[in-house]
CSV table of N, CA and C in Angstrom, one decimal:
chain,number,residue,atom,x,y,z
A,1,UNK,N,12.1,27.7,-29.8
A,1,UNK,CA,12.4,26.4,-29.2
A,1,UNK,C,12.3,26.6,-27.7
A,2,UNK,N,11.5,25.6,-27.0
A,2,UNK,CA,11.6,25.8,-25.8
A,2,UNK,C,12.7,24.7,-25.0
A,3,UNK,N,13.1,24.9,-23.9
A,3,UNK,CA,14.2,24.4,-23.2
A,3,UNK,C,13.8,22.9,-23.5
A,4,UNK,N,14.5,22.4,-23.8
A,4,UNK,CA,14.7,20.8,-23.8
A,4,UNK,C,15.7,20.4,-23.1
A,5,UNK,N,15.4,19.7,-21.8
A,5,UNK,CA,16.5,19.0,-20.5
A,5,UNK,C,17.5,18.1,-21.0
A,6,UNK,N,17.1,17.0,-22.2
A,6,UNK,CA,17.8,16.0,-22.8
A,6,UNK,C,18.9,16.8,-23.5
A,7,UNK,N,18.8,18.1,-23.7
A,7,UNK,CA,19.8,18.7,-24.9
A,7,UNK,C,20.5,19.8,-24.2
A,8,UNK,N,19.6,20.6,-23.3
A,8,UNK,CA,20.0,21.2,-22.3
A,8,UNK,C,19.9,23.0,-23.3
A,9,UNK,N,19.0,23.1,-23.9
A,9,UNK,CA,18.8,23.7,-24.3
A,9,UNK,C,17.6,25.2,-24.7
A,10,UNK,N,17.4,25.7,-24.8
A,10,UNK,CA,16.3,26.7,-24.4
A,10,UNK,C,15.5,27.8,-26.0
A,11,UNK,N,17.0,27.9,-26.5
A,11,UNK,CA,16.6,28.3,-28.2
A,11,UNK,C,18.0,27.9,-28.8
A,12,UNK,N,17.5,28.5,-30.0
A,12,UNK,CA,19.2,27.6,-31.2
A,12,UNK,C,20.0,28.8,-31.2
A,13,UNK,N,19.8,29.7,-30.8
A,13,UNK,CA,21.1,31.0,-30.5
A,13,UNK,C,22.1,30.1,-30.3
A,14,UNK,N,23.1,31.3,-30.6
A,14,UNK,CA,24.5,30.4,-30.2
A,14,UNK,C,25.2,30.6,-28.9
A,15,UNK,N,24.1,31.0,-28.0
A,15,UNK,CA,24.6,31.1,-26.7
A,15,UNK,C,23.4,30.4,-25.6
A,16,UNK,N,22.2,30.0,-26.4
A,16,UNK,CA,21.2,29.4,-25.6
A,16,UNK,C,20.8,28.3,-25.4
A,17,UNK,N,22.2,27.5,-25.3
A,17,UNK,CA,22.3,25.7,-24.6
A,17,UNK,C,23.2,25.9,-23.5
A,18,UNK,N,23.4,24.9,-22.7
A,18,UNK,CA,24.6,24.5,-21.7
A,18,UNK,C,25.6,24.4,-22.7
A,19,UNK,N,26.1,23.6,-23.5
A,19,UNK,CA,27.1,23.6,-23.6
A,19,UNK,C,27.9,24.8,-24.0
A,20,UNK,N,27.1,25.7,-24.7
A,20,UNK,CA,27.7,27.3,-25.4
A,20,UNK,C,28.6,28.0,-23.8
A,21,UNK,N,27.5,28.1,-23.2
A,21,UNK,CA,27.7,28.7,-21.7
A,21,UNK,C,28.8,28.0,-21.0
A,22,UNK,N,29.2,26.8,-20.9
A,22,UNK,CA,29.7,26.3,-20.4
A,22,UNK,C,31.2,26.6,-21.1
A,23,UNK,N,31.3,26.5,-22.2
A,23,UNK,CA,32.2,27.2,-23.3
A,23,UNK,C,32.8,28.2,-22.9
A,24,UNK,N,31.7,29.5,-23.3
A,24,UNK,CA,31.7,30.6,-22.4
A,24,UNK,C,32.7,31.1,-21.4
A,25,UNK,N,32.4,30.0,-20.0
A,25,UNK,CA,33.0,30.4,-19.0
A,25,UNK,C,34.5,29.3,-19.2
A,26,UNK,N,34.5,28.6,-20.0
A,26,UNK,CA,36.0,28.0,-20.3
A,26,UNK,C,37.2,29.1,-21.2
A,27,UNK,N,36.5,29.8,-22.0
A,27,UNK,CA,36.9,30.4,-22.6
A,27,UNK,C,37.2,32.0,-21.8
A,28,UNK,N,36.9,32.0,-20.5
A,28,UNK,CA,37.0,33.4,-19.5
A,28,UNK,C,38.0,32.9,-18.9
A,29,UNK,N,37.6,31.8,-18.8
A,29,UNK,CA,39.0,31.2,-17.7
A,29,UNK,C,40.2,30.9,-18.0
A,30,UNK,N,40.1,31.2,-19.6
A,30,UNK,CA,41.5,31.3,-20.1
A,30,UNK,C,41.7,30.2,-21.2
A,31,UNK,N,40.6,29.5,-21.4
A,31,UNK,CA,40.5,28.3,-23.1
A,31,UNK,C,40.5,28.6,-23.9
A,32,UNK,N,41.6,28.2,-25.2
A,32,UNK,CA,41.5,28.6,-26.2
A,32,UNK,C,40.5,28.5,-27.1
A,33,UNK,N,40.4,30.0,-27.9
A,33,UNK,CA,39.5,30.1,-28.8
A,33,UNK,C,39.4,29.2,-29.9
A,34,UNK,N,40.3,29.0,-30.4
A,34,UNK,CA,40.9,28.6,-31.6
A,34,UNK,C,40.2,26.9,-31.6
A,35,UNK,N,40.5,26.8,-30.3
A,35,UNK,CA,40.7,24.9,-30.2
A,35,UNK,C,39.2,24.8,-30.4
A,36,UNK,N,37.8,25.5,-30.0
A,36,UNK,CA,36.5,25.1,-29.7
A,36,UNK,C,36.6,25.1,-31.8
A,37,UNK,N,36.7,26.1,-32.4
A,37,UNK,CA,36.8,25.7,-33.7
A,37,UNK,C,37.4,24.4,-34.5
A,38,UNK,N,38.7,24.5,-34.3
A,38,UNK,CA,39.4,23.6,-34.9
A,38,UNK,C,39.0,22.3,-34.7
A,39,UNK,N,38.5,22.0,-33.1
A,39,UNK,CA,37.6,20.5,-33.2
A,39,UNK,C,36.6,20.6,-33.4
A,40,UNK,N,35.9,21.2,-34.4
A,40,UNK,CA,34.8,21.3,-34.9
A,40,UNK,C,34.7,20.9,-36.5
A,41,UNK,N,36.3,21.4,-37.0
A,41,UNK,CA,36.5,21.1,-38.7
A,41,UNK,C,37.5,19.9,-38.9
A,42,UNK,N,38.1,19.6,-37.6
A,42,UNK,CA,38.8,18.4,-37.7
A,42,UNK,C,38.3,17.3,-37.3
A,43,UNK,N,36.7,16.5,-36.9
A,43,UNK,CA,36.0,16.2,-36.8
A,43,UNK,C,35.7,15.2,-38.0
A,44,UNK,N,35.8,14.4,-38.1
A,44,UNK,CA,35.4,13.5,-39.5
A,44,UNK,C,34.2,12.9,-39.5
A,45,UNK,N,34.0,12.4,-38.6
A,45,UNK,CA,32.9,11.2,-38.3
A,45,UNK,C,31.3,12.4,-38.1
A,46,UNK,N,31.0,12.3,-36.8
A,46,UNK,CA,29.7,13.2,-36.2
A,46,UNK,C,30.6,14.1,-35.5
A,47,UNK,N,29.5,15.6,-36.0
A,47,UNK,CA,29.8,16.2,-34.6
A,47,UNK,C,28.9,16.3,-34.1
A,48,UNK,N,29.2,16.0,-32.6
A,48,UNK,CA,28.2,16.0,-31.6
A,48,UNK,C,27.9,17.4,-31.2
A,49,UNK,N,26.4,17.4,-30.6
A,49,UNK,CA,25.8,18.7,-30.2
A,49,UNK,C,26.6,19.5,-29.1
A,50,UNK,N,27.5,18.6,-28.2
A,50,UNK,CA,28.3,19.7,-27.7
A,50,UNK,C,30.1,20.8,-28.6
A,51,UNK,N,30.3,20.3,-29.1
A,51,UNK,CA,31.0,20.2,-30.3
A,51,UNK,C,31.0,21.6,-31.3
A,52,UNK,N,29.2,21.5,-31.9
A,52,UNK,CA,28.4,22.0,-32.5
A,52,UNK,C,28.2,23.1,-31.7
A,53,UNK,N,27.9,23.0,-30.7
A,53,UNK,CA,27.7,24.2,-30.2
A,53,UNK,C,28.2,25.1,-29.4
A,54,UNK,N,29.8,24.9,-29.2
A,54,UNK,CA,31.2,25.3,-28.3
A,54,UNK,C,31.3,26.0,-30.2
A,55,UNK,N,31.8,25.4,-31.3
A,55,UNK,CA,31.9,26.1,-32.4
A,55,UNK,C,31.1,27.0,-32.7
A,56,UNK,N,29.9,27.5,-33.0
A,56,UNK,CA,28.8,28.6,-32.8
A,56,UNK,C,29.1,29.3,-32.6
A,57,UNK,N,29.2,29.4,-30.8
A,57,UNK,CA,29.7,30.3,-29.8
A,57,UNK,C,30.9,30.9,-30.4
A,58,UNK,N,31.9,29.8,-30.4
A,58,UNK,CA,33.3,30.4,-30.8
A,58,UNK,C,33.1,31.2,-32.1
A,59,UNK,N,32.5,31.2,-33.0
A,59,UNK,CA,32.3,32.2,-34.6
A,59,UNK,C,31.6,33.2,-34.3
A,60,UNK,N,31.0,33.0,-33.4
A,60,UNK,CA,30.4,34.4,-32.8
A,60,UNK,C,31.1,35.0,-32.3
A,61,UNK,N,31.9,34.8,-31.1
A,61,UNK,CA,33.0,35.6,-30.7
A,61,UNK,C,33.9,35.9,-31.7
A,62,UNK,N,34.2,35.4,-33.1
A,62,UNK,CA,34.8,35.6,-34.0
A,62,UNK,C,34.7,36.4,-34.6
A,63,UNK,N,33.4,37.1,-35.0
A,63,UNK,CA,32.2,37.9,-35.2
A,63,UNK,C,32.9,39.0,-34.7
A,64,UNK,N,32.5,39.1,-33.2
A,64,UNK,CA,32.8,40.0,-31.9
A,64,UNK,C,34.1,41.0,-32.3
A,65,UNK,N,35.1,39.7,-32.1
A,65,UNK,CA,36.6,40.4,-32.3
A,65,UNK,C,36.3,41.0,-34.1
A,66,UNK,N,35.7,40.6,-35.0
A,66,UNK,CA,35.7,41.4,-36.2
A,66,UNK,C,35.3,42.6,-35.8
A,67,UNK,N,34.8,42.8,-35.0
A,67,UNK,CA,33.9,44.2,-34.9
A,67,UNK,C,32.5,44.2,-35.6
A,68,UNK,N,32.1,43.0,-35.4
A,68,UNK,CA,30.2,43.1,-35.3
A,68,UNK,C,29.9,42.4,-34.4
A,69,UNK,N,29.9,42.5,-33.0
A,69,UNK,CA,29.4,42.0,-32.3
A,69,UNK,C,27.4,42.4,-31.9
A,70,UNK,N,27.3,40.9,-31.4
A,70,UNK,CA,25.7,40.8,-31.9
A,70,UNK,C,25.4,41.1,-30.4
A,71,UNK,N,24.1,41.0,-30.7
A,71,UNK,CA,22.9,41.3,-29.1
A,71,UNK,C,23.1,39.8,-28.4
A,72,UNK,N,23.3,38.4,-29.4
A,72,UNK,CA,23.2,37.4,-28.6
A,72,UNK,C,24.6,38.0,-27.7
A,73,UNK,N,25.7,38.7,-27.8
A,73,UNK,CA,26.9,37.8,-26.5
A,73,UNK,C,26.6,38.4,-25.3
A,74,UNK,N,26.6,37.4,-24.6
A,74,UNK,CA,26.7,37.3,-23.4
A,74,UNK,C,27.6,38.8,-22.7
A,75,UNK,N,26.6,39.3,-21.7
A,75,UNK,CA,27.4,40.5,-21.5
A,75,UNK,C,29.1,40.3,-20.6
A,76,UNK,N,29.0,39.0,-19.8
A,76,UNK,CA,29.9,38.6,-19.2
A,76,UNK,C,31.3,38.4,-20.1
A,77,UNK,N,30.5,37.7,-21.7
A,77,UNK,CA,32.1,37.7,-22.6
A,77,UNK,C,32.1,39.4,-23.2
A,78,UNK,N,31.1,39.8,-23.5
A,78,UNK,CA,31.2,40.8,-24.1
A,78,UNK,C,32.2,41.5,-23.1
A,79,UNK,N,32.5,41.9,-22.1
A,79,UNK,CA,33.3,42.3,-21.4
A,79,UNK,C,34.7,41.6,-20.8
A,80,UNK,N,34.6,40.5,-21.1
A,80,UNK,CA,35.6,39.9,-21.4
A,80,UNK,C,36.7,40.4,-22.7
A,81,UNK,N,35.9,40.4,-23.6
A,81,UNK,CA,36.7,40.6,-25.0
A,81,UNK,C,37.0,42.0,-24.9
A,82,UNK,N,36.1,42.9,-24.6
A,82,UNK,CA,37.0,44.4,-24.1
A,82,UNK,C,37.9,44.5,-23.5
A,83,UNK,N,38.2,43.7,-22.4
A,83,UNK,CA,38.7,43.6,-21.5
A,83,UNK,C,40.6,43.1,-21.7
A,84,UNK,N,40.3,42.1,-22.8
A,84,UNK,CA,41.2,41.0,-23.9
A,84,UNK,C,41.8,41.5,-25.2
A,85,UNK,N,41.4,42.4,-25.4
A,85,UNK,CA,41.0,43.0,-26.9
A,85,UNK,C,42.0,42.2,-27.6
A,86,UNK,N,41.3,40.7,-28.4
A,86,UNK,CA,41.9,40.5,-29.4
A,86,UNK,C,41.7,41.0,-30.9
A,87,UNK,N,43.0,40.7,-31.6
A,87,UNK,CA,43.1,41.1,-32.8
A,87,UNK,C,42.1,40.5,-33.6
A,88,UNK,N,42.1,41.3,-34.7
A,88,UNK,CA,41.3,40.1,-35.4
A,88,UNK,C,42.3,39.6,-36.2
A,89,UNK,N,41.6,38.3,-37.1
A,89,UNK,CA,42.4,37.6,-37.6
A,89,UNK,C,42.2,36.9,-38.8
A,90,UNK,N,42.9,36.8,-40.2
A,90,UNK,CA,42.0,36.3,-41.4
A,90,UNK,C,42.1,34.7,-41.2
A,91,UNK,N,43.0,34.4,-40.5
A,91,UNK,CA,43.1,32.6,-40.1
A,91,UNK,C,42.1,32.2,-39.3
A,92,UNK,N,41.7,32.9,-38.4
A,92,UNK,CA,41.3,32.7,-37.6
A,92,UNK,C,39.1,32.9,-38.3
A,93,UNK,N,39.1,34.1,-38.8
A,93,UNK,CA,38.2,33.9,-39.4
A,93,UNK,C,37.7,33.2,-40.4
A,94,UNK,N,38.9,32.9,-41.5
A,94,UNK,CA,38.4,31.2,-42.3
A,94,UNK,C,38.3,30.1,-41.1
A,95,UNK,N,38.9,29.8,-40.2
A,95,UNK,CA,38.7,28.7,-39.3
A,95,UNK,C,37.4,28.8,-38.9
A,96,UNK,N,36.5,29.9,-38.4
A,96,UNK,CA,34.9,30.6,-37.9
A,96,UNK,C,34.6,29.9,-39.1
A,97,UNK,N,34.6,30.4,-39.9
A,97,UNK,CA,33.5,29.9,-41.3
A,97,UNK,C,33.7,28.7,-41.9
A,98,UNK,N,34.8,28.2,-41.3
A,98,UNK,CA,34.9,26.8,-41.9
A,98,UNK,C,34.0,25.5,-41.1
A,99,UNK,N,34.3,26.0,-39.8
A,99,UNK,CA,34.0,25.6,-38.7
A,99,UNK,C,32.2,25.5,-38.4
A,100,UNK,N,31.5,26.8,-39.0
A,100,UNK,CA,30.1,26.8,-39.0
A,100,UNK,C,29.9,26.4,-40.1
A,101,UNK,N,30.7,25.7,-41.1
A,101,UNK,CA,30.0,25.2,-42.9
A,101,UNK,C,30.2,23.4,-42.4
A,102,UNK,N,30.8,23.3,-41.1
A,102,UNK,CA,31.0,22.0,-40.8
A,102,UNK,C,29.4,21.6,-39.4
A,103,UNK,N,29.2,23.0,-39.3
A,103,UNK,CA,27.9,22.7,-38.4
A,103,UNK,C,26.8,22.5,-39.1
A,104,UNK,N,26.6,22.4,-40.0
A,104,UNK,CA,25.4,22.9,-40.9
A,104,UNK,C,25.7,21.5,-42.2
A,105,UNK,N,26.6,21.1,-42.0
A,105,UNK,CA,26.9,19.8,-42.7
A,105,UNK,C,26.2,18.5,-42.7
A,106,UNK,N,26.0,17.6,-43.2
A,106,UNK,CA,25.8,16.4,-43.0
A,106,UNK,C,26.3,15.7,-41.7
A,107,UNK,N,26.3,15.2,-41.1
A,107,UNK,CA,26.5,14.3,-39.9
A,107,UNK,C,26.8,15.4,-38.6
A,108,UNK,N,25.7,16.4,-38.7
A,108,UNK,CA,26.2,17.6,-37.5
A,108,UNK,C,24.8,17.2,-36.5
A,109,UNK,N,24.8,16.6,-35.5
A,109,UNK,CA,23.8,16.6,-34.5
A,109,UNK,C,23.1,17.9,-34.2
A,110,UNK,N,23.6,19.1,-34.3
A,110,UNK,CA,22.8,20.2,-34.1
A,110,UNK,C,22.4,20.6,-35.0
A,111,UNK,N,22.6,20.4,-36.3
A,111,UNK,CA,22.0,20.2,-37.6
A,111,UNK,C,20.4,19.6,-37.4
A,112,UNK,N,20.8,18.2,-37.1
A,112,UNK,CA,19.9,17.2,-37.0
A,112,UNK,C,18.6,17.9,-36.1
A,113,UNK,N,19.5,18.4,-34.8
A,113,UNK,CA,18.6,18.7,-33.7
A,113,UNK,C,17.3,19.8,-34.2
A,114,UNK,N,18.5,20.6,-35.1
A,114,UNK,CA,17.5,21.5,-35.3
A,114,UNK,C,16.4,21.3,-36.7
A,115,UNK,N,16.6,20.6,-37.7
A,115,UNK,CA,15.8,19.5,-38.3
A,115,UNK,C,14.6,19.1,-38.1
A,116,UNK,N,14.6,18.2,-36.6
A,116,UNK,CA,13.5,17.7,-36.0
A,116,UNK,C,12.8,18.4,-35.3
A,117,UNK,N,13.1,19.6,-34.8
A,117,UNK,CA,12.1,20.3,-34.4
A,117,UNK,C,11.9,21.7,-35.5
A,118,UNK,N,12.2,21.3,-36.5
A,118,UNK,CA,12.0,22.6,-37.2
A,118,UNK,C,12.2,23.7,-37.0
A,119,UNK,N,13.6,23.9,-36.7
A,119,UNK,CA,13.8,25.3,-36.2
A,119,UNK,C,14.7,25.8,-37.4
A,120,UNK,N,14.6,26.3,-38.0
A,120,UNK,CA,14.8,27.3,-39.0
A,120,UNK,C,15.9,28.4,-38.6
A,121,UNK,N,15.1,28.6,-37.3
A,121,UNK,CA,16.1,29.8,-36.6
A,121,UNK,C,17.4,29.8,-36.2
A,122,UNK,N,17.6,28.1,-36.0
A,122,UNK,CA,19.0,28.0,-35.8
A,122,UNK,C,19.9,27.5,-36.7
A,123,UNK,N,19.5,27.3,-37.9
A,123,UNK,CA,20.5,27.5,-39.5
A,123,UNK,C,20.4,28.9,-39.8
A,124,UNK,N,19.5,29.5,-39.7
A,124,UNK,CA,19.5,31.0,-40.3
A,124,UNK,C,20.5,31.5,-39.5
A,125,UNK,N,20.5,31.7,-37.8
A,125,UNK,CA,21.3,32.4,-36.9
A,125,UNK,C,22.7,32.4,-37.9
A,126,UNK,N,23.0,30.3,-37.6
A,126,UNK,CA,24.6,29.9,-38.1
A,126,UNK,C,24.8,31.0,-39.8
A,127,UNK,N,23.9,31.2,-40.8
A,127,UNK,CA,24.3,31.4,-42.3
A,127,UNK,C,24.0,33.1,-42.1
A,128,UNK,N,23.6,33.5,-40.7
A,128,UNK,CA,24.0,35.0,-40.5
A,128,UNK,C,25.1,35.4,-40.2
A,129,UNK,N,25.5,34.6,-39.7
A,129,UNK,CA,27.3,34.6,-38.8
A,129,UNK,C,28.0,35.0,-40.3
C-alpha cells in the first residue's frame, strides 16, 4: 500500500497510519490501553478507520505484553512497555481478540479500506495477531 493523504496512511500494518501512531503516543503519555479496545467492540453501528486502527495497535501491544512481541512495534512503545512492564492478562486478551474479530467484521471501514485496494496484507497482519 502506498501512503494515501485522505486516510493518512502508508501500509495496513498496525502501526503504519496516523491514527495508530497518534495512538501510540497517547498511549505513552499515559492512555488507557484497555479503552482503544473496548471502543472498538462496543461500537455497534460503523467503525470508523480511526477506531479500527487505535484497536490493531492496541492487540498488538496486547501481543507485546503476551510475550510475542512483533518487528512491527514501534521501538519508542517497545521501550515503553519494558519500561511499564505490564502483566499480561486473560481479560484483557479476550478484549484484543474480540476487538480485532470486530475489525475484520462487517461495517469496519478499515475492513472496507482494505477491500478496495486489495490489500490482503492487512486482514492477514489482523488474523496473525
Amino acid at each position: 500500500m502506498r501512503y494515501d493523504p485522505a486516510v493518512g496512511a502508508w501500509g495496513s500494518g498496525p502501526f503504519e497510519n496516523d491514527g495508530a501512531l497518534d495512538w501510540m503516543n497517547e498511549l505513552v503519555a499515559g492512555a488507557d490501553l484497555d479503552e482503544a479496545l473496548r471502543s472498538a467492540v462496543t461500537e455497534a453501528a460503523y467503525l470508523d478507520v480511526d477506531d479500527g486502527s487505535r484497536a490493531f495497535a492496541a492487540a498488538e501491544v496486547v501481543t507485546a505484553i503476551n510475550g510475542h512481541p512483533s518487528r512491527a512495534l514501534p521501538k519508542e512503545l517497545a521501550s515503553h512497555l519494558s519500561e511499564h512492564r505490564m502483566k499480561p492478562s486473560k481479560r484483557r486478551t479476550t478484549l484484543a481478540l474480540r476487538a480485532l474479530e470486530r475489525v475484520l467484521a462487517d461495517g469496519s471501514e478499515l475492513k472496507e479500506l482494505w477491500g478496495e485496494g486489495r490489500d490482503l496484507e492487512g486482514e492477514s497482519s489482523v488474523r496473525s495477531l
